[in-house]
Coordinates of C-alpha atoms (C1' of nucleotides) in Angstrom, one line a residue:
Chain A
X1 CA 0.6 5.4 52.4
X2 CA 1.7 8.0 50.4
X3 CA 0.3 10.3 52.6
X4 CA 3.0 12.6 52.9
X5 CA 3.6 15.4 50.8
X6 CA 6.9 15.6 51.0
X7 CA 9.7 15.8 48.3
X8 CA 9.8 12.4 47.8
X9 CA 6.0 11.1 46.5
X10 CA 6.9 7.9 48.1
X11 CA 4.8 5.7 45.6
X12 CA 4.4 7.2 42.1
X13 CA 5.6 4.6 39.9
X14 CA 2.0 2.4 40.9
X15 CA 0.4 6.1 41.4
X16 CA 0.6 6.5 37.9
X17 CA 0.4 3.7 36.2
X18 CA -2.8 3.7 38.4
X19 CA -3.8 7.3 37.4
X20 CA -3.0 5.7 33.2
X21 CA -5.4 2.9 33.7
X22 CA -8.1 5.1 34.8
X23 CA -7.4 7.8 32.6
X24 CA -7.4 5.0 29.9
X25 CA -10.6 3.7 30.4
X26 CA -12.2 7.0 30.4
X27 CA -10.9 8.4 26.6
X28 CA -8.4 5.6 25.3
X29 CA -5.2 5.3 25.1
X30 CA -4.7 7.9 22.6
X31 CA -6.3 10.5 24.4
X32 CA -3.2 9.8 27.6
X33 CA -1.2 12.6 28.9
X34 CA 2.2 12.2 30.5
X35 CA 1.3 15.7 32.6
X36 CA -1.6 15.1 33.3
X37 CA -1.1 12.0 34.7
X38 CA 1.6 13.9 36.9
X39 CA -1.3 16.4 37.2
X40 CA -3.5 14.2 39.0
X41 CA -0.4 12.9 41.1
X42 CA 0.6 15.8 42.2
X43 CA 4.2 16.3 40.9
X44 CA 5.9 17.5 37.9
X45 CA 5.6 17.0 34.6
X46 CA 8.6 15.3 34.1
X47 CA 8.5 13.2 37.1
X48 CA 7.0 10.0 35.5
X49 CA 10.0 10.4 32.8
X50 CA 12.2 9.3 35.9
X51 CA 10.2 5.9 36.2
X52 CA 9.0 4.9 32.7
X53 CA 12.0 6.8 30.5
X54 CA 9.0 8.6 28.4
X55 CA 5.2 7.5 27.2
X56 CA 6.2 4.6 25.6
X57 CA 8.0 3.0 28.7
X58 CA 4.8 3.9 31.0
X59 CA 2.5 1.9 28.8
X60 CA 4.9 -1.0 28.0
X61 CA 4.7 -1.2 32.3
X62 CA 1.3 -1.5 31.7
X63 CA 1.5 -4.2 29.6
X64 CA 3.6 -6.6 31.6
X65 CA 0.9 -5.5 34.7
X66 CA -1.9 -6.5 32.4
X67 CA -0.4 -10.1 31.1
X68 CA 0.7 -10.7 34.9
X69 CA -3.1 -9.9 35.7
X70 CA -4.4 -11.8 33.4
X71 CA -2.7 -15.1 34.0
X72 CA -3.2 -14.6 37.5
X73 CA -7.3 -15.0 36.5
X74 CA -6.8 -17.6 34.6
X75 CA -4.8 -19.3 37.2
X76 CA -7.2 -19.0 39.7
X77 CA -9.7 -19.9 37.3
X78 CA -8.4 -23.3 36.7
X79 CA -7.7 -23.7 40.2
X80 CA -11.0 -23.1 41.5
X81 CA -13.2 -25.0 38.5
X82 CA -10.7 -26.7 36.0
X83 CA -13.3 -25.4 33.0
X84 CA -12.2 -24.4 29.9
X85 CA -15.9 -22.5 29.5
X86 CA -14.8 -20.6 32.7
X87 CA -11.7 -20.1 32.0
X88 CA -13.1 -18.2 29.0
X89 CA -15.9 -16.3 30.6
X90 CA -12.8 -15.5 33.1
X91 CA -10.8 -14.2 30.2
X92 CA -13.7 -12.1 29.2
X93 CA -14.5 -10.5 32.7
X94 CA -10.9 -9.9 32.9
X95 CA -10.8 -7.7 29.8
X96 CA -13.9 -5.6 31.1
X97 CA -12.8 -5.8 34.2
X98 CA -9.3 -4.5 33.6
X99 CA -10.4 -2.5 30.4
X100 CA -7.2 -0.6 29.9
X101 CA -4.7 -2.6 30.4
X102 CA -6.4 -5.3 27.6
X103 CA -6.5 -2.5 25.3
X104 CA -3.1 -1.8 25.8
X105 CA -1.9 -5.3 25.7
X106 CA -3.1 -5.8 22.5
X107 CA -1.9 -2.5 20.6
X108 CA 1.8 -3.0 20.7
X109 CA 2.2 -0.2 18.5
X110 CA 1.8 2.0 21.7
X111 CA 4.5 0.3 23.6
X112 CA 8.0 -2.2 23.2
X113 CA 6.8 -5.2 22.3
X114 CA 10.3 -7.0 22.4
X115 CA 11.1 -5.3 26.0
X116 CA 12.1 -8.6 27.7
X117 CA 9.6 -8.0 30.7
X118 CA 6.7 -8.3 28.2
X119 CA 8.2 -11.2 27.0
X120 CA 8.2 -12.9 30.2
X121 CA 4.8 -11.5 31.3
X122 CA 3.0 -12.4 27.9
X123 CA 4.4 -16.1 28.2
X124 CA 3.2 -16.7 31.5
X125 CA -0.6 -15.6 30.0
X126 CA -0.5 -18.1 27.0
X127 CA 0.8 -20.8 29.1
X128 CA -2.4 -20.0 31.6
X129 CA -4.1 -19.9 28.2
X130 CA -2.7 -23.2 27.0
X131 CA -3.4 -25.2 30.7
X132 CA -7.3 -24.8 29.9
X133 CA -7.5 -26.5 26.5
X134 CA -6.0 -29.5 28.7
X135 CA -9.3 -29.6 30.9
X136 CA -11.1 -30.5 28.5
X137 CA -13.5 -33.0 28.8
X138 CA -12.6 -34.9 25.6
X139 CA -9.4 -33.2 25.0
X140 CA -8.8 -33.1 21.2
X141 CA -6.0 -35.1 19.1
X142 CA -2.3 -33.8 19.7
X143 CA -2.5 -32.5 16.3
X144 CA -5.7 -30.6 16.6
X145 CA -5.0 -29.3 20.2
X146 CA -3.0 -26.1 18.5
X147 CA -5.9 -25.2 16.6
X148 CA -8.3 -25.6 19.4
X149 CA -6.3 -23.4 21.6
X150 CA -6.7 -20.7 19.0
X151 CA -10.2 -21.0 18.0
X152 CA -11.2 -20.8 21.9
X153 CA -8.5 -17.9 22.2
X154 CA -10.1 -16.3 19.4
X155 CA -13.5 -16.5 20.3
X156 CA -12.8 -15.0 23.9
X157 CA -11.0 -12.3 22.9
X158 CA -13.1 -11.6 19.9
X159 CA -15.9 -11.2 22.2
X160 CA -14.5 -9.6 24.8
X161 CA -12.8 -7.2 21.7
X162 CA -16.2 -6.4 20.6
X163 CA -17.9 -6.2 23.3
X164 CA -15.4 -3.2 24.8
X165 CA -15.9 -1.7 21.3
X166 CA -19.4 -1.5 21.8
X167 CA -19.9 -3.0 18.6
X168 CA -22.9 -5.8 19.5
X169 CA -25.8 -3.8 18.2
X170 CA -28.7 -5.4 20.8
X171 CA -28.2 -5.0 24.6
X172 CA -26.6 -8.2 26.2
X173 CA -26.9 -7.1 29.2
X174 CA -24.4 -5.3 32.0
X175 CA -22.3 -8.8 32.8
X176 CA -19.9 -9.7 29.7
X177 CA -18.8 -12.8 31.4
X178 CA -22.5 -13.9 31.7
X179 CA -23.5 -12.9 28.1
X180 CA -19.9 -14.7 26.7
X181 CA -20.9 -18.2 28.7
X182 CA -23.6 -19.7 25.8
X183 CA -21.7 -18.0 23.2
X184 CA -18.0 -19.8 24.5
X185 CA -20.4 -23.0 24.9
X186 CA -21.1 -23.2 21.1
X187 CA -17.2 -23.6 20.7
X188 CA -17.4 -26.8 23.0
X189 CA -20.9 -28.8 22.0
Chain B
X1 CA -5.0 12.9 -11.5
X2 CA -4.1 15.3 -9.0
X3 CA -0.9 16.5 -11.2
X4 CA -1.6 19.5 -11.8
X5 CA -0.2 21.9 -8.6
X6 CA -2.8 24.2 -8.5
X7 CA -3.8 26.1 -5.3
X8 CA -7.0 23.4 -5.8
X9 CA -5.9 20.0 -4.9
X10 CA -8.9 18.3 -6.8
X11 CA -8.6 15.1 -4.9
X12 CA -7.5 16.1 -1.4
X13 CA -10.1 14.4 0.9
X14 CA -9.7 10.9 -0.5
X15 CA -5.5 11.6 -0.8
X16 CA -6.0 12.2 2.8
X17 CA -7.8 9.3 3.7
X18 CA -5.2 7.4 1.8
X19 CA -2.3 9.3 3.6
X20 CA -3.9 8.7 6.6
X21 CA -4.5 4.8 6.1
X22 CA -0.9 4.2 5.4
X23 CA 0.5 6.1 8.1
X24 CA -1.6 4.1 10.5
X25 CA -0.7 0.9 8.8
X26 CA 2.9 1.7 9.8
X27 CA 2.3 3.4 13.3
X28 CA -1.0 3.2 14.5
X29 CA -3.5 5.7 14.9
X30 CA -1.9 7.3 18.4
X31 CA 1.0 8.4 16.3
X32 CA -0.8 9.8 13.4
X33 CA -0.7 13.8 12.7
X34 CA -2.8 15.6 10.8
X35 CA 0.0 17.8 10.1
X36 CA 2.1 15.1 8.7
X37 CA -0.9 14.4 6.2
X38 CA -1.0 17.5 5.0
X39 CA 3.1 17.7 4.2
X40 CA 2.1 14.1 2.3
X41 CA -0.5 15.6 0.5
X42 CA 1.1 19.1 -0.4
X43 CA -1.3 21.1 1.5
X44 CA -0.9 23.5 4.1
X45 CA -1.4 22.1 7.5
X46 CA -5.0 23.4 8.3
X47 CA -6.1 21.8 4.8
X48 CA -7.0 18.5 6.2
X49 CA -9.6 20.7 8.7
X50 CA -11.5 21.9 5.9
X51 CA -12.7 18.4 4.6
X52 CA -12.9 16.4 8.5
X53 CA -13.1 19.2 10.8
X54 CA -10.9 17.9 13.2
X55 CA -8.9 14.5 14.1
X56 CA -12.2 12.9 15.0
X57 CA -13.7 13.6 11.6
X58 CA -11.1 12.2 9.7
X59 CA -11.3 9.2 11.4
X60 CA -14.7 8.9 11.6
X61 CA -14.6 9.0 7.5
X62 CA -11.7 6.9 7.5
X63 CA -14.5 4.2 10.2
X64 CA -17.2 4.8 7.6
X65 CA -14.9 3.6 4.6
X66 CA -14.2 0.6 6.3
X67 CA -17.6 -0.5 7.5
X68 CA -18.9 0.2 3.9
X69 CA -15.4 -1.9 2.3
X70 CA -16.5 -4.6 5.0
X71 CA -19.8 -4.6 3.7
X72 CA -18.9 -4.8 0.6
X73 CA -16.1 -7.9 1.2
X74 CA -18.7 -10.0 2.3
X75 CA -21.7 -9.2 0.3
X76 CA -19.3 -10.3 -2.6
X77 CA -17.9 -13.5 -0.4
X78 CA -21.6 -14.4 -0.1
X79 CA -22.6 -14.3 -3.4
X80 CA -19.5 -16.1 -5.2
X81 CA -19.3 -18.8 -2.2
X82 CA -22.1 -18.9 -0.2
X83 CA -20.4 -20.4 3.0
X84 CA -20.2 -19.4 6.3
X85 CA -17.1 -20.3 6.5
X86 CA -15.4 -18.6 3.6
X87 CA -17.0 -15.3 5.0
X88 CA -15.4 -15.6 8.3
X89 CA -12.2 -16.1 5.9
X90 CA -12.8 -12.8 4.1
X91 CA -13.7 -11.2 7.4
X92 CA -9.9 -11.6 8.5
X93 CA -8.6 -11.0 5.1
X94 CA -10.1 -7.9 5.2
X95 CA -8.8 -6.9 8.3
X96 CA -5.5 -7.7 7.1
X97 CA -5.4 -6.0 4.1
X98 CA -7.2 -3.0 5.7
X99 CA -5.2 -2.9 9.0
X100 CA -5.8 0.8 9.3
X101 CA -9.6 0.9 8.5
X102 CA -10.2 -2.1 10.8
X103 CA -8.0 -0.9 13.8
X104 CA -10.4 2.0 14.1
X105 CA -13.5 0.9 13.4
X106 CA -13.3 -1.2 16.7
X107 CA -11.7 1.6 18.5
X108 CA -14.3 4.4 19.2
X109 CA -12.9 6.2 21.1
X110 CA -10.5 7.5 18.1
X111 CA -13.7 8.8 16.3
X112 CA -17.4 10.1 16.6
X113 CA -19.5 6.5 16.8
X114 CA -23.0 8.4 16.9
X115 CA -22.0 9.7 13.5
X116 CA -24.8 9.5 11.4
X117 CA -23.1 8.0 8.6
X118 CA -21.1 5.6 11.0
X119 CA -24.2 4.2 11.9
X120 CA -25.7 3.2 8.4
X121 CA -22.1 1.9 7.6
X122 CA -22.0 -0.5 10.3
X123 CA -25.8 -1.6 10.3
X124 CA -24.5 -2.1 6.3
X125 CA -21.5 -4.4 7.7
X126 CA -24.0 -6.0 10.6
X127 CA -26.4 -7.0 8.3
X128 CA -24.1 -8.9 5.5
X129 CA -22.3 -10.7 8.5
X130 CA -26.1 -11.8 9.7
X131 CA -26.4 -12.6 6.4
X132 CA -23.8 -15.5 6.3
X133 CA -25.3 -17.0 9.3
X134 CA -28.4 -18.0 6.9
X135 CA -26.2 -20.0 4.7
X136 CA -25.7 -22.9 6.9
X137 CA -26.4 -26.1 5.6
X138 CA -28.0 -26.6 9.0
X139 CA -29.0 -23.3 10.0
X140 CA -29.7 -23.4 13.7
X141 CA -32.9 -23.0 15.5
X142 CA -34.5 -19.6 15.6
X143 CA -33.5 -18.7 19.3
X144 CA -30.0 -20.2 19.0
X145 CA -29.6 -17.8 15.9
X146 CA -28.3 -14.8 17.5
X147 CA -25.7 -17.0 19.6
X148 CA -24.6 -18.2 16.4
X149 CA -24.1 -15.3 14.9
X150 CA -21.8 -13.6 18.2
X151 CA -20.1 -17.0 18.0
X152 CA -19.1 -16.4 14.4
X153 CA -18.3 -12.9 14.8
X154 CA -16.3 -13.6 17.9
X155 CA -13.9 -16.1 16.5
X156 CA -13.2 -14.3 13.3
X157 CA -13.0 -10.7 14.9
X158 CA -10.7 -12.1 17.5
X159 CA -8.7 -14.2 15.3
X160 CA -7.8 -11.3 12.9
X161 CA -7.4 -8.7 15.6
X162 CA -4.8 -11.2 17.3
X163 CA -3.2 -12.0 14.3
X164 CA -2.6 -8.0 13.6
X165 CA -1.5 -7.6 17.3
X166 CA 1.3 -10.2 16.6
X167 CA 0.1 -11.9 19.4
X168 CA 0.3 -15.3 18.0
X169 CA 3.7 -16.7 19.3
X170 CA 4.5 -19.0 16.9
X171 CA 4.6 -18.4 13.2
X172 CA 1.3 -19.6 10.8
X173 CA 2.5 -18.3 7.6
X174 CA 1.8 -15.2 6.4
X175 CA -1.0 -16.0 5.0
X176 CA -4.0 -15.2 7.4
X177 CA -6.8 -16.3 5.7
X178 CA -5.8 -19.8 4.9
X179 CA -4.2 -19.8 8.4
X180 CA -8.0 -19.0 10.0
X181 CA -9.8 -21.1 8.0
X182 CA -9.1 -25.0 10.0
X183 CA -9.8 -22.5 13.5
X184 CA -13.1 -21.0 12.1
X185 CA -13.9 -24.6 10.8
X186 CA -13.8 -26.1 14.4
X187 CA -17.0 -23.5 15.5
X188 CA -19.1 -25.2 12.6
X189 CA -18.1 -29.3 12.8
Chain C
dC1 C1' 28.7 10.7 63.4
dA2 C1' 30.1 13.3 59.1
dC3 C1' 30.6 12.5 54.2
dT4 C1' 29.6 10.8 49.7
dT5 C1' 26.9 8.7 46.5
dT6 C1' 22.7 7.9 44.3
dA7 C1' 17.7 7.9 43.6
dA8 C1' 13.7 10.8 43.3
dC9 C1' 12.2 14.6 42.0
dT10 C1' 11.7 20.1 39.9
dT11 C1' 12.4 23.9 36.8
dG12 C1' 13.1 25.5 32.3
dC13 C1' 13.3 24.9 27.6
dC14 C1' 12.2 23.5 22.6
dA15 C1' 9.9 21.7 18.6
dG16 C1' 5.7 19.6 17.1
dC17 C1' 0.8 19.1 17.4
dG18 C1' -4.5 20.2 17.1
dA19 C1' -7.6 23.7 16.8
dC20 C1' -9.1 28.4 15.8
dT21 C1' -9.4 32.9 13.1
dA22 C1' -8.8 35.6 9.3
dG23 C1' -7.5 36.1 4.8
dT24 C1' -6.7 34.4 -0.2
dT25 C1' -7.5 31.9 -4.5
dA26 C1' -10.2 29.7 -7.9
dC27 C1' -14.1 27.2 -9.3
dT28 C1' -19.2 27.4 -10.4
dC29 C1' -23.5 29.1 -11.4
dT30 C1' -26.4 32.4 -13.5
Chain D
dA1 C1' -19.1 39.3 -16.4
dG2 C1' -20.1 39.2 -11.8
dA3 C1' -21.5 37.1 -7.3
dG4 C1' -21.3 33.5 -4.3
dT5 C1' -19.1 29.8 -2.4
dA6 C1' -15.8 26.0 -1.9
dA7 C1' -11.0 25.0 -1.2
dC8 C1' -7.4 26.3 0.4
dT9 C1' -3.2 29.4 3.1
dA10 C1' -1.0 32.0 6.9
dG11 C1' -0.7 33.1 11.6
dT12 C1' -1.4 32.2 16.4
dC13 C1' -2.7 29.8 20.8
dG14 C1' -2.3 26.5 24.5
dC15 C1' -0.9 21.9 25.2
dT16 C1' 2.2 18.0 24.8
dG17 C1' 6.5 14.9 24.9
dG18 C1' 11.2 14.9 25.6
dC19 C1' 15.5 16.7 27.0
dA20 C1' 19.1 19.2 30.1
dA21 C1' 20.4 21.0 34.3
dG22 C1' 19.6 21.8 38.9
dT23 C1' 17.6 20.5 43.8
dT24 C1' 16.2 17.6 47.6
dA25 C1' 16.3 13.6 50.5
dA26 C1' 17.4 9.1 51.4
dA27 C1' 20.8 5.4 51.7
dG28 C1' 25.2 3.7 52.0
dT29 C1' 30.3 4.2 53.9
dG30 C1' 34.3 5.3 56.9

DNA sequence: CACTTTAACTTGCCAGCGACTAGTTACTCT
DNA sequence: AGAGTAACTAGTCGCTGGCAAGTTAAAGTG
């Protein structure tokens, strides 16, 4: 696909938000060009203005790929093991995993955060989110289970957070979702 | 300070730094200009290269600040409360109240993170978070320390870096550090 | 099939930005 | 008082995002 080289690029709306997401995880999302994402696709510099409308609009597309992604994993995740540990340690191999999009997600000041496809998108994730507290083993009081959805929220994405940042001082390893599994588990004893 | 309109500021680094926290508080740090700085401040618009160099430098002063103001949060938290608990509290507060400062610290990408000075900053900040860990009334077991400590860190970092994304759906008051403190308790029953 | 509409691009332009160079001002130190 | 240096200004460059206007090709219509 996209073989062609003719007029019409055939696929450039997923070649560049393909061409953002690498760019993205090589210098940050404040280091993204629109041209030189056109660069690398080989067309103008104001073609991706025709899909996304201007920088903004490319990265809010981002975002709704990256919430769709994400509860996709977790999904799957309580599909295949109905853990609320995995389900973590899935959230944390997602934001490695998918590195750009994550950081993306959670920086709304680089996209539209009330754009209606974000909504949806970003509702389907914290329902995925919200499923896992229900596998719980002993599954906490009605009252309590809010706050047990955020405190395992937080400490995923905290880690995951930091971990991207490079902020843990000591090696841990090359696999985040390995290193996040006895850290998740204090959460849970 | 800084009245007088001479061709010599006097202050112009730290108005910068100022200048430059509040415009990322409103916009985040993609949209910031160092030209815009320098209208704020007065200055002609290579003024702000003199004192950071470039972009980078500016933020990476702006990353040193807040590792040393993190630091310093918690040393003091530590001393007046001497829980665990109340430091993870003063962890989000401060990331509330310094939005700017916290957003890059934990993006590196925005800044130099083998700056010298970055480094004894955030070994400052590291070691007053280790610090809190101590203060358990039932400190854990030597090797369980360190997961203790990436537990602690994880919740609170991602709580607060949530809570700034305005990823929390529904509303928990504006307050964030009271609004942490029942989620952080959860890690430590 | 011819004809029209529309979607997918290109080309050209403008202001704003970051970074660099060279010059100017004023403070400091002896 | 005079020299040296720190703190700025002014001018320029290539690059960027966004806009306007034109071009190409595909899809729909009789």
């Amino acid at each position: 696909m996209a073989e062609k080289r003719s007029y019409h690029h055939g696929d450039l709306r997923r070649a560049l938000l393909a061409a953002a997401a690498e760019a993205i995880a090589e210098s940050g999302p404040a280091a993204l060009s629109l041209r030189d994402l056109a660069r690398r696709a080989g067309v103008s510099h104001a073609a991706p203005a025709h899909h996304f409308g201007d920088k903004a609009g490319l990265l809010t597309a981002l975002a709704v790929e990256g919430f769709n992604r994400l509860a996709d994993a977790l999904d799957a995740s309580r599909a295949e093991t109905g853990s609320l540990l995995e389900a973590g340690v899935t959230y944390v191999r997602f934001a490695v995993e998918n590195r750009a999009h994550f950081e993306v997600m959670f920086q709304p000041s680089l996209y539209d955060r009330d754009d209606p496809e974000v909504d949806v998108a970003r509702q389907r994730a914290g329902a995925a989110l919200s499923a896992g507290v229900s596998t719980l083993d002993e599954p906490p009081p009605a009252e309590e289970t809010r706050k047990t959805e955020l405190a395992a929220w937080s400490i995923v994405h905290g880690f995951a957070t930091l971990w991207l940042a490079g902020a843990f001082p000591d090696p841990l390893g090359d696999n985040a979702g390995d290193a996040a599994r006895p850290v998740i588990r204090r959460l849970f004893d």
